Structure formats: structure tokens, C-alpha cells
XYZ file of C-alpha atoms in Angstrom:
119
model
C -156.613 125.872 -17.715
C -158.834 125.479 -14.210
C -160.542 122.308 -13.793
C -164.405 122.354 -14.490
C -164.926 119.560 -11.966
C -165.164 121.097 -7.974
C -163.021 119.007 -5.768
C -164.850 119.152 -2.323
C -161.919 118.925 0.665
C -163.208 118.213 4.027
C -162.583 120.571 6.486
C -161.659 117.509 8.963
C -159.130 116.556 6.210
C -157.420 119.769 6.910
C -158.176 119.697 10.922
C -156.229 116.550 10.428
C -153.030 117.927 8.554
C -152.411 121.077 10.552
C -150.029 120.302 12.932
C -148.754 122.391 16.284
C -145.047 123.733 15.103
C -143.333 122.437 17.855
C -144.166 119.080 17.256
C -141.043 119.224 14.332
C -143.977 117.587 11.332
C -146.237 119.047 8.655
C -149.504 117.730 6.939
C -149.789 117.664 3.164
C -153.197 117.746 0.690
C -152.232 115.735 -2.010
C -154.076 116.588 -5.264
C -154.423 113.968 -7.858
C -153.359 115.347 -11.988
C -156.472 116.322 -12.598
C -158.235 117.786 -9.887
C -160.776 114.441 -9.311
C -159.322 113.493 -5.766
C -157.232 113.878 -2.464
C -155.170 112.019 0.196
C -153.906 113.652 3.285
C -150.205 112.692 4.543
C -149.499 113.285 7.686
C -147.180 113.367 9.845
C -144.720 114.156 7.664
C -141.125 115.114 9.275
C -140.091 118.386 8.324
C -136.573 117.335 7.253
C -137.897 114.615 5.354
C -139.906 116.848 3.828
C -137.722 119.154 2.915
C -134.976 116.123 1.585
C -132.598 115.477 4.083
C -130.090 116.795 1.121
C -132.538 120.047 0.278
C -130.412 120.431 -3.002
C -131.047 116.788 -3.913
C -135.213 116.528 -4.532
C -137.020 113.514 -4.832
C -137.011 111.744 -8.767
C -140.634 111.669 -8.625
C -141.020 115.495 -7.814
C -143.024 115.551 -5.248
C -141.531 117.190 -1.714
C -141.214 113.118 -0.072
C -141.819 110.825 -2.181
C -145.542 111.421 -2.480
C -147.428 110.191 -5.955
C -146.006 111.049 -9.441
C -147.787 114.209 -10.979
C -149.873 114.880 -8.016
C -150.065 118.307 -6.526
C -149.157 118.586 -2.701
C -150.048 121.570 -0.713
C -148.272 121.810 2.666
C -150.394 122.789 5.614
C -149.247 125.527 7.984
C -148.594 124.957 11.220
C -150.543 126.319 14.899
C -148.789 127.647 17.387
C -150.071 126.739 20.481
C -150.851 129.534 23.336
C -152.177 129.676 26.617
C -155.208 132.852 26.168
C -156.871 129.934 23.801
C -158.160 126.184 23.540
C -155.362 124.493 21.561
C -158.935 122.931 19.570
C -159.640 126.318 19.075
C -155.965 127.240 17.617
C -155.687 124.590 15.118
C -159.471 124.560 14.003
C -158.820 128.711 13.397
C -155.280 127.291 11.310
C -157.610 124.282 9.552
C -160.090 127.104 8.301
C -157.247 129.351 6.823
C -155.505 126.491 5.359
C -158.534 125.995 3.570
C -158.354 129.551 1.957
C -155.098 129.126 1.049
C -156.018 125.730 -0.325
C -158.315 126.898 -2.610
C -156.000 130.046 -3.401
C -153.579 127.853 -4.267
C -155.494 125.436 -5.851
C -157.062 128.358 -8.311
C -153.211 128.694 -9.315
C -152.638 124.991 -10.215
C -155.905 124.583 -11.963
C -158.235 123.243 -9.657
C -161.397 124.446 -8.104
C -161.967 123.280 -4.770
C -164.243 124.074 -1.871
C -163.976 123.149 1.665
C -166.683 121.230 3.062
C -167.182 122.221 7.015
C -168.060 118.362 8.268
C -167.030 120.251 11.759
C -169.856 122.289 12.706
């Protein structure tokens, strides 16, 4: 059942939660129950993240500790290379987490679109 409301992510949300890999943290969108709102977390250590015991997951069932019920998509990372502006790498990451976002997002019932507050 897909949300009828549109939840509208800022594109500097996601600027803000993709990370370089080397820097050993992710950024999360966390999506409230039903659809209405989001928080960014970030940094968030990978093996915090990931439970410092990855058999043993938080009681709450998010992937840290994050809010009860709430959705959380992890960002992917940039990796950073010399032919390009590292700006330029993690705004071209931001934009494609944002299509996944919403790809995701479609499959846990929420519509979304990414506002570009960038430009």
C-alpha cells in the first residue's frame, strides 16, 4: 500500500549523507511510519552501523539505534579521484542516491521526490 502523501527530500539532505568511503562512516535517510517526514543521521560509523556483534541487531530494529518503526535508507558512499572535483564526485553520488531513494522508497510504500535546493 504506497503512501498518497509525496514526501519531498532535499537534495542537500542527501549531499549531506553521502560520505567519501575512506572516511570509514555512512549517512542514513530516516523515514518516519508513514511516509510524512525525514531526519538525516550522519556520520554514522560503519561498524556501529552494522552492530558491533552483526548477528546481535538492535531491539528497536533499526540498523543503530535510530527511531522505532522508521524506515532508514543507507546512503552510498563516493569514492574520491583525482580526473574530478571531489564536489563534483559526491554531488554525482547525492543525485543517484536520490534515485535509489525513491526506488526504494516505491518498495516500502512511500512516494518521494527529490527536491534540487542545489542548483
Amino acid at each position: 500500500m504506497e503512501s498518497k502523501n509525496i514526501l519531498k527530500i532535499r537534495l542537500s539532505d542527501l549531499f549531506r549523507a553521502t560520505l567519501s568511503d575512506d572516511c570509514g562512516n555512512e549517512g542514513f535517510i530516516g523515514i518516519a511510519p508513514d511516509g510524512s517526514n525525514y531526519h538525516v543521521v550522519v556520520p554514522v560509523d560503519r561498524q556501529i552501523a552494522r552492530g558491533l556483534k552483526f548477528w546481535i541487531h538492535p531491539e528497536d530494529g533499526t540498523p543503530f539505534g535510530g527511531y522505532k518503526d522508521w524506515q532508514y535508507f543507507c546512503c552510498l558512499t563516493y569514492t574520491k579521484t583525482e580526473d574530478q572535483r571531489e564536489y563534483d564526485q559526491r554531488l554525482k553520488q547525492a543525485k543517484e542516491n536520490g534515485w535509489l531513494i525513491q526506488n526504494w522508497g516505491r518498495s516500502h510504500g512511500f512516494n518521494i521526490e527529490i527536491l534540487d535546493d542545489m542548483a
